[in-house]
PDB file of C-alpha atoms in Angstrom:
ATOM      1  CA  MET A   1      -0.063  -0.036  -0.017  1.00  0.00           C
ATOM      2  CA  TYR A   2       1.217   3.496  -0.752  1.00  0.00           C
ATOM      3  CA  HIS A   3      -0.707   5.514   1.831  1.00  0.00           C
ATOM      4  CA  ALA A   4       1.078   7.562   4.494  1.00  0.00           C
ATOM      5  CA  LYS A   5       3.984   8.145   2.074  1.00  0.00           C
ATOM      6  CA  PRO A   6       4.818  11.871   1.565  1.00  0.00           C
ATOM      7  CA  ILE A   7       4.013  13.700  -1.574  1.00  0.00           C
ATOM      8  CA  VAL A   8       5.812  16.957  -1.979  1.00  0.00           C
ATOM      9  CA  ILE A   9       4.834  19.603  -4.634  1.00  0.00           C
ATOM     10  CA  LEU A  10       8.006  21.604  -5.253  1.00  0.00           C
ATOM     11  CA  MET A  11       7.425  24.976  -6.969  1.00  0.00           C
ATOM     12  CA  GLY A  12       9.479  28.050  -7.852  1.00  0.00           C
ATOM     13  CA  PRO A  13      10.552  30.170 -10.852  1.00  0.00           C
ATOM     14  CA  PRO A  14      13.066  28.873 -13.402  1.00  0.00           C
ATOM     15  CA  GLY A  15      16.478  28.849 -11.792  1.00  0.00           C
ATOM     16  CA  SER A  16      15.257  28.620  -8.211  1.00  0.00           C
ATOM     17  CA  GLY A  17      16.871  25.314  -7.909  1.00  0.00           C
ATOM     18  CA  LYS A  18      13.749  23.213  -7.593  1.00  0.00           C
ATOM     19  CA  GLY A  19      15.055  20.499  -9.922  1.00  0.00           C
ATOM     20  CA  THR A  20      18.297  20.146  -7.975  1.00  0.00           C
ATOM     21  CA  GLN A  21      16.507  20.142  -4.519  1.00  0.00           C
ATOM     22  CA  ALA A  22      13.970  17.588  -5.845  1.00  0.00           C
ATOM     23  CA  LYS A  23      16.784  15.324  -6.752  1.00  0.00           C
ATOM     24  CA  HIS A  24      18.374  15.723  -3.255  1.00  0.00           C
ATOM     25  CA  LEU A  25      15.125  14.738  -1.644  1.00  0.00           C
ATOM     26  CA  ALA A  26      14.687  11.826  -3.860  1.00  0.00           C
ATOM     27  CA  VAL A  27      18.125  10.457  -3.106  1.00  0.00           C
ATOM     28  CA  LEU A  28      18.140  11.092   0.628  1.00  0.00           C
ATOM     29  CA  TYR A  29      14.646   9.806   1.290  1.00  0.00           C
ATOM     30  CA  LYS A  30      14.347   7.242  -1.561  1.00  0.00           C
ATOM     31  CA  TRP A  31      11.517   9.125  -3.111  1.00  0.00           C
ATOM     32  CA  LYS A  32      10.602   9.210  -6.740  1.00  0.00           C
ATOM     33  CA  HIS A  33      11.402  12.501  -8.487  1.00  0.00           C
ATOM     34  CA  LEU A  34       8.653  13.286 -11.078  1.00  0.00           C
ATOM     35  CA  SER A  35       8.636  16.210 -13.561  1.00  0.00           C
ATOM     36  CA  THR A  36       6.202  16.582 -16.345  1.00  0.00           C
ATOM     37  CA  GLY A  37       9.097  17.347 -18.758  1.00  0.00           C
ATOM     38  CA  ASP A  38      10.679  13.945 -18.036  1.00  0.00           C
ATOM     39  CA  LEU A  39       7.303  12.255 -18.345  1.00  0.00           C
ATOM     40  CA  LEU A  40       6.713  13.840 -21.695  1.00  0.00           C
ATOM     41  CA  ARG A  41      10.188  12.969 -23.017  1.00  0.00           C
ATOM     42  CA  ALA A  42       9.706   9.308 -21.863  1.00  0.00           C
ATOM     43  CA  LEU A  43       6.366   9.244 -23.693  1.00  0.00           C
ATOM     44  CA  LEU A  44       7.987  10.463 -26.841  1.00  0.00           C
ATOM     45  CA  GLN A  45      10.872   7.964 -26.583  1.00  0.00           C
ATOM     46  CA  ALA A  46       8.875   4.842 -25.639  1.00  0.00           C
ATOM     47  CA  LYS A  47       8.065   2.234 -28.279  1.00  0.00           C
ATOM     48  CA  ASP A  48       4.748   1.191 -26.654  1.00  0.00           C
ATOM     49  CA  SER A  49       3.218   4.636 -25.953  1.00  0.00           C
ATOM     50  CA  ASP A  50      -0.491   5.078 -26.045  1.00  0.00           C
ATOM     51  CA  PRO A  51      -1.315   6.519 -29.536  1.00  0.00           C
ATOM     52  CA  GLU A  52      -3.530   9.247 -28.249  1.00  0.00           C
ATOM     53  CA  GLU A  53      -1.086  10.420 -25.788  1.00  0.00           C
ATOM     54  CA  LEU A  54       1.817  10.202 -28.306  1.00  0.00           C
ATOM     55  CA  LYS A  55      -0.060  12.251 -30.825  1.00  0.00           C
ATOM     56  CA  GLU A  56      -0.733  15.096 -28.295  1.00  0.00           C
ATOM     57  CA  ALA A  57       2.838  15.148 -27.113  1.00  0.00           C
ATOM     58  CA  GLN A  58       4.238  15.221 -30.649  1.00  0.00           C
ATOM     59  CA  THR A  59       1.930  17.980 -31.707  1.00  0.00           C
ATOM     60  CA  SER A  60       2.569  20.210 -28.689  1.00  0.00           C
ATOM     61  CA  THR A  61       6.339  19.733 -29.075  1.00  0.00           C
ATOM     62  CA  ALA A  62       6.341  20.407 -32.770  1.00  0.00           C
ATOM     63  CA  GLU A  63       4.213  23.495 -32.385  1.00  0.00           C
ATOM     64  CA  GLY A  64       6.117  24.719 -29.345  1.00  0.00           C
ATOM     65  CA  HIS A  65       3.088  24.990 -26.928  1.00  0.00           C
ATOM     66  CA  LEU A  66       2.229  23.475 -23.597  1.00  0.00           C
ATOM     67  CA  SER A  67       0.654  20.005 -23.663  1.00  0.00           C
ATOM     68  CA  ALA A  68      -3.047  19.666 -23.082  1.00  0.00           C
ATOM     69  CA  ASP A  69      -4.123  19.439 -19.367  1.00  0.00           C
ATOM     70  CA  TRP A  70      -5.718  15.985 -19.929  1.00  0.00           C
ATOM     71  CA  LEU A  71      -2.318  14.569 -20.952  1.00  0.00           C
ATOM     72  CA  ILE A  72      -0.445  16.123 -18.079  1.00  0.00           C
ATOM     73  CA  PHE A  73      -3.015  14.756 -15.655  1.00  0.00           C
ATOM     74  CA  ARG A  74      -2.972  11.334 -17.197  1.00  0.00           C
ATOM     75  CA  LEU A  75       0.811  11.087 -17.164  1.00  0.00           C
ATOM     76  CA  ALA A  76       1.242  12.591 -13.747  1.00  0.00           C
ATOM     77  CA  PHE A  77      -1.491  10.707 -11.922  1.00  0.00           C
ATOM     78  CA  ARG A  78      -0.443   7.366 -13.412  1.00  0.00           C
ATOM     79  CA  ALA A  79       3.290   8.033 -12.435  1.00  0.00           C
ATOM     80  CA  ILE A  80       2.323   9.162  -8.911  1.00  0.00           C
ATOM     81  CA  LYS A  81       0.472   5.909  -8.252  1.00  0.00           C
ATOM     82  CA  GLU A  82       3.187   3.779  -9.781  1.00  0.00           C
ATOM     83  CA  ALA A  83       5.874   5.559  -7.863  1.00  0.00           C
ATOM     84  CA  LEU A  84       4.113   5.284  -4.468  1.00  0.00           C
ATOM     85  CA  GLU A  85       3.988   1.498  -4.988  1.00  0.00           C
ATOM     86  CA  THR A  86       7.791   1.248  -5.297  1.00  0.00           C
ATOM     87  CA  HIS A  87       9.300   4.320  -3.546  1.00  0.00           C
ATOM     88  CA  GLY A  88       9.094   5.887  -0.067  1.00  0.00           C
ATOM     89  CA  GLY A  89       7.436   8.983  -1.365  1.00  0.00           C
ATOM     90  CA  VAL A  90       7.128  11.382  -4.332  1.00  0.00           C
ATOM     91  CA  VAL A  91       8.471  14.853  -5.112  1.00  0.00           C
ATOM     92  CA  LEU A  92       6.731  16.658  -7.967  1.00  0.00           C
ATOM     93  CA  ASP A  93       8.801  19.223  -9.804  1.00  0.00           C
ATOM     94  CA  GLY A  94       7.055  21.751 -12.007  1.00  0.00           C
ATOM     95  CA  ALA A  95       3.977  19.630 -12.421  1.00  0.00           C
ATOM     96  CA  ILE A  96       1.371  22.328 -11.856  1.00  0.00           C
ATOM     97  CA  ARG A  97       1.128  25.355 -14.035  1.00  0.00           C
ATOM     98  CA  ASN A  98      -2.150  27.228 -12.848  1.00  0.00           C
ATOM     99  CA  ALA A  99      -4.722  27.087 -10.146  1.00  0.00           C
ATOM    100  CA  SER A 100      -7.190  25.037 -12.166  1.00  0.00           C
ATOM    101  CA  GLN A 101      -4.541  22.352 -12.616  1.00  0.00           C
ATOM    102  CA  ALA A 102      -3.929  22.561  -8.784  1.00  0.00           C
ATOM    103  CA  ALA A 103      -7.595  21.974  -8.192  1.00  0.00           C
ATOM    104  CA  GLU A 104      -7.461  18.918 -10.508  1.00  0.00           C
ATOM    105  CA  PHE A 105      -4.508  17.582  -8.622  1.00  0.00           C
ATOM    106  CA  GLU A 106      -6.321  18.056  -5.279  1.00  0.00           C
ATOM    107  CA  LYS A 107      -9.278  16.225  -6.671  1.00  0.00           C
ATOM    108  CA  PHE A 108      -7.120  13.288  -7.683  1.00  0.00           C
ATOM    109  CA  PHE A 109      -5.269  13.195  -4.310  1.00  0.00           C
ATOM    110  CA  ARG A 110      -8.639  13.233  -2.444  1.00  0.00           C
ATOM    111  CA  VAL A 111     -10.133  10.413  -4.525  1.00  0.00           C
ATOM    112  CA  GLU A 112      -7.057   8.343  -3.969  1.00  0.00           C
ATOM    113  CA  HIS A 113      -7.081   9.272  -0.244  1.00  0.00           C
ATOM    114  CA  LEU A 114      -3.681  10.869  -0.482  1.00  0.00           C
ATOM    115  CA  TRP A 115      -4.481  14.451   0.358  1.00  0.00           C
ATOM    116  CA  GLU A 116      -3.367  14.308   3.918  1.00  0.00           C
ATOM    117  CA  GLN A 117       0.143  13.344   2.693  1.00  0.00           C
ATOM    118  CA  VAL A 118       0.489  16.289   0.359  1.00  0.00           C
ATOM    119  CA  ARG A 119       2.902  19.291   1.136  1.00  0.00           C
ATOM    120  CA  ALA A 120       3.569  22.218  -1.212  1.00  0.00           C
ATOM    121  CA  LEU A 121       6.795  24.302  -1.047  1.00  0.00           C
ATOM    122  CA  TYR A 122       7.718  27.375  -3.018  1.00  0.00           C
ATOM    123  CA  LEU A 123      11.268  28.336  -3.447  1.00  0.00           C
ATOM    124  CA  GLU A 124      11.486  32.155  -3.266  1.00  0.00           C
ATOM    125  CA  VAL A 125      14.369  33.726  -5.047  1.00  0.00           C
ATOM    126  CA  ASN A 126      15.123  37.407  -5.722  1.00  0.00           C
ATOM    127  CA  GLU A 127      14.851  38.225  -9.477  1.00  0.00           C
ATOM    128  CA  GLU A 128      18.372  39.634  -9.796  1.00  0.00           C
ATOM    129  CA  GLU A 129      19.786  36.610  -7.869  1.00  0.00           C
ATOM    130  CA  LEU A 130      17.815  34.352 -10.156  1.00  0.00           C
ATOM    131  CA  ILE A 131      19.260  36.004 -13.245  1.00  0.00           C
ATOM    132  CA  ARG A 132      22.748  35.775 -11.877  1.00  0.00           C
ATOM    133  CA  ARG A 133      22.324  32.152 -10.949  1.00  0.00           C
ATOM    134  CA  ILE A 134      20.928  30.976 -14.277  1.00  0.00           C
ATOM    135  CA  SER A 135      23.282  32.988 -16.484  1.00  0.00           C
ATOM    136  CA  SER A 136      26.255  31.477 -14.438  1.00  0.00           C
ATOM    137  CA  ARG A 137      25.265  27.802 -14.651  1.00  0.00           C
ATOM    138  CA  ARG A 138      26.468  25.358 -17.278  1.00  0.00           C
ATOM    139  CA  VAL A 139      25.214  21.950 -18.297  1.00  0.00           C
ATOM    140  CA  CYS A 140      26.713  18.827 -19.880  1.00  0.00           C
ATOM    141  CA  GLU A 141      25.322  18.442 -23.351  1.00  0.00           C
ATOM    142  CA  SER A 142      25.629  14.618 -23.065  1.00  0.00           C
ATOM    143  CA  CYS A 143      24.184  13.710 -19.636  1.00  0.00           C
ATOM    144  CA  ALA A 144      22.564  17.103 -18.730  1.00  0.00           C
ATOM    145  CA  ALA A 145      24.453  17.332 -15.352  1.00  0.00           C
ATOM    146  CA  ILE A 146      24.070  20.846 -14.053  1.00  0.00           C
ATOM    147  CA  TYR A 147      27.028  22.942 -12.809  1.00  0.00           C
ATOM    148  CA  PRO A 148      25.425  25.872 -10.693  1.00  0.00           C
ATOM    149  CA  GLU A 149      28.454  28.215 -11.223  1.00  0.00           C
ATOM    150  CA  ARG A 150      30.967  28.715 -13.933  1.00  0.00           C
ATOM    151  CA  VAL A 151      33.580  25.975 -13.854  1.00  0.00           C
ATOM    152  CA  ASN A 152      37.241  26.090 -14.831  1.00  0.00           C
ATOM    153  CA  SER A 153      37.004  23.069 -17.111  1.00  0.00           C
ATOM    154  CA  ASP A 154      34.626  22.347 -20.058  1.00  0.00           C
ATOM    155  CA  ILE A 155      34.693  18.616 -19.339  1.00  0.00           C
ATOM    156  CA  CYS A 156      31.777  17.070 -17.326  1.00  0.00           C
ATOM    157  CA  LEU A 157      32.925  15.294 -14.186  1.00  0.00           C
ATOM    158  CA  VAL A 158      30.145  12.864 -14.437  1.00  0.00           C
ATOM    159  CA  CYS A 159      30.419  11.518 -18.007  1.00  0.00           C
ATOM    160  CA  GLY A 160      33.329  13.309 -19.626  1.00  0.00           C
ATOM    161  CA  GLY A 161      31.003  15.188 -22.020  1.00  0.00           C
ATOM    162  CA  LYS A 162      31.288  18.860 -22.987  1.00  0.00           C
ATOM    163  CA  ILE A 163      30.057  21.524 -20.547  1.00  0.00           C
ATOM    164  CA  VAL A 164      28.234  24.349 -22.291  1.00  0.00           C
ATOM    165  CA  GLN A 165      25.928  27.271 -21.582  1.00  0.00           C
ATOM    166  CA  ARG A 166      22.445  26.837 -22.911  1.00  0.00           C
ATOM    167  CA  ALA A 167      21.132  29.537 -25.171  1.00  0.00           C
ATOM    168  CA  ASP A 168      18.066  30.101 -23.001  1.00  0.00           C
ATOM    169  CA  ASP A 169      20.342  30.772 -19.982  1.00  0.00           C
ATOM    170  CA  ALA A 170      21.429  34.146 -21.341  1.00  0.00           C
ATOM    171  CA  PRO A 171      20.471  37.005 -19.088  1.00  0.00           C
ATOM    172  CA  GLU A 172      18.012  38.719 -21.408  1.00  0.00           C
ATOM    173  CA  VAL A 173      16.260  35.369 -21.975  1.00  0.00           C
ATOM    174  CA  VAL A 174      16.152  34.729 -18.304  1.00  0.00           C
ATOM    175  CA  ARG A 175      14.467  38.048 -17.676  1.00  0.00           C
ATOM    176  CA  ALA A 176      11.845  37.299 -20.282  1.00  0.00           C
ATOM    177  CA  ARG A 177      11.236  33.867 -18.703  1.00  0.00           C
ATOM    178  CA  PHE A 178      10.784  35.394 -15.310  1.00  0.00           C
ATOM    179  CA  LYS A 179       7.922  37.600 -16.576  1.00  0.00           C
ATOM    180  CA  THR A 180       6.126  34.555 -17.829  1.00  0.00           C
ATOM    181  CA  GLN A 181       6.968  32.016 -15.113  1.00  0.00           C
ATOM    182  CA  GLY A 182       7.883  34.081 -12.059  1.00  0.00           C
ATOM    183  CA  ARG A 183       6.164  34.658  -8.731  1.00  0.00           C
ATOM    184  CA  SER A 184       3.375  36.932 -10.194  1.00  0.00           C
ATOM    185  CA  VAL A 185       2.395  34.265 -12.611  1.00  0.00           C
ATOM    186  CA  GLN A 186       2.552  31.410 -10.077  1.00  0.00           C
ATOM    187  CA  GLN A 187       0.742  33.530  -7.345  1.00  0.00           C
ATOM    188  CA  PRO A 188      -2.679  31.915  -7.973  1.00  0.00           C
ATOM    189  CA  ILE A 189      -1.087  28.495  -7.375  1.00  0.00           C
ATOM    190  CA  ILE A 190       0.652  29.736  -4.265  1.00  0.00           C
ATOM    191  CA  ASP A 191      -2.644  31.191  -3.048  1.00  0.00           C
ATOM    192  CA  PHE A 192      -4.437  27.936  -3.791  1.00  0.00           C
ATOM    193  CA  PHE A 193      -2.251  25.876  -1.668  1.00  0.00           C
ATOM    194  CA  ALA A 194      -1.956  28.458   1.083  1.00  0.00           C
ATOM    195  CA  GLU A 195      -5.677  28.424   1.477  1.00  0.00           C
ATOM    196  CA  LYS A 196      -5.488  24.680   1.947  1.00  0.00           C
ATOM    197  CA  ASN A 197      -2.872  25.205   4.723  1.00  0.00           C
ATOM    198  CA  ILE A 198      -0.277  23.014   3.140  1.00  0.00           C
ATOM    199  CA  LEU A 199       2.064  25.589   1.715  1.00  0.00           C
ATOM    200  CA  ARG A 200       5.408  26.668   3.023  1.00  0.00           C
ATOM    201  CA  ILE A 201       7.565  29.482   1.507  1.00  0.00           C
ATOM    202  CA  ILE A 202      11.268  28.587   1.391  1.00  0.00           C
ATOM    203  CA  GLU A 203      13.762  31.405   1.199  1.00  0.00           C
ATOM    204  CA  ALA A 204      16.133  30.136  -1.517  1.00  0.00           C
ATOM    205  CA  ASP A 205      18.578  32.951  -1.838  1.00  0.00           C
ATOM    206  CA  ALA A 206      21.250  30.938  -0.126  1.00  0.00           C
ATOM    207  CA  LEU A 207      23.697  28.125  -0.782  1.00  0.00           C
ATOM    208  CA  GLU A 208      22.357  24.969  -2.063  1.00  0.00           C
ATOM    209  CA  ASP A 209      22.909  22.879   1.084  1.00  0.00           C
ATOM    210  CA  VAL A 210      21.371  25.787   3.211  1.00  0.00           C
ATOM    211  CA  VAL A 211      18.205  25.750   1.063  1.00  0.00           C
ATOM    212  CA  PHE A 212      18.059  21.945   1.369  1.00  0.00           C
ATOM    213  CA  ARG A 213      18.157  22.121   5.193  1.00  0.00           C
ATOM    214  CA  ARG A 214      15.313  24.714   5.157  1.00  0.00           C
ATOM    215  CA  ILE A 215      13.357  22.364   2.940  1.00  0.00           C
ATOM    216  CA  GLN A 216      13.988  19.504   5.400  1.00  0.00           C
ATOM    217  CA  GLU A 217      12.908  21.653   8.331  1.00  0.00           C
ATOM    218  CA  ALA A 218       9.664  22.648   6.496  1.00  0.00           C
ATOM    219  CA  LEU A 219       8.843  19.008   5.903  1.00  0.00           C
ATOM    220  CA  GLU A 220       9.354  17.915   9.523  1.00  0.00           C
TER     221      GLU A 220
END
């Protein structure tokens, strides 16, 4: 049975470190780290994907728009139930994009008798710090390992691949993303979970390990 296992919804603007912190939680507590981006990529790469799901994912990817809500719900809800059967908990990274989706997730959790296990965390980061952080980071083009700050070598320590800066990590691009994915845009989701009394705001303008300790304390 998967009841009583924690379910953490991790939110924050791009570059707030939510992906990194989600991975830390997954490793330390043996939770499953789920992100809708990973679920969509897995759907596109699998050889036995549901035709309807695959068509929607291919269309949204080709046209450059967000996938339909029904697909996100189907992929996420299925993955959550599967993960709770095999892991000690689940951490959701970037799974909810608006308040109506948050309401649908709540409905799912209540139907599955999981709502009491859900906690939502929002990583608060100053805009200028966010821009500095993202424009400083580098990634491995082979294994996608993230290097938070500029590194002296262009060789990945994980796989030996080449470390590069992504085009969308340029400062001007980051500023544009902040306007469409920052606190003001996510405020309705924050308000939704705050009204349910399951939200904690985490001050994330700190070193990675300090932020992780704050997350741990918030979940105690």
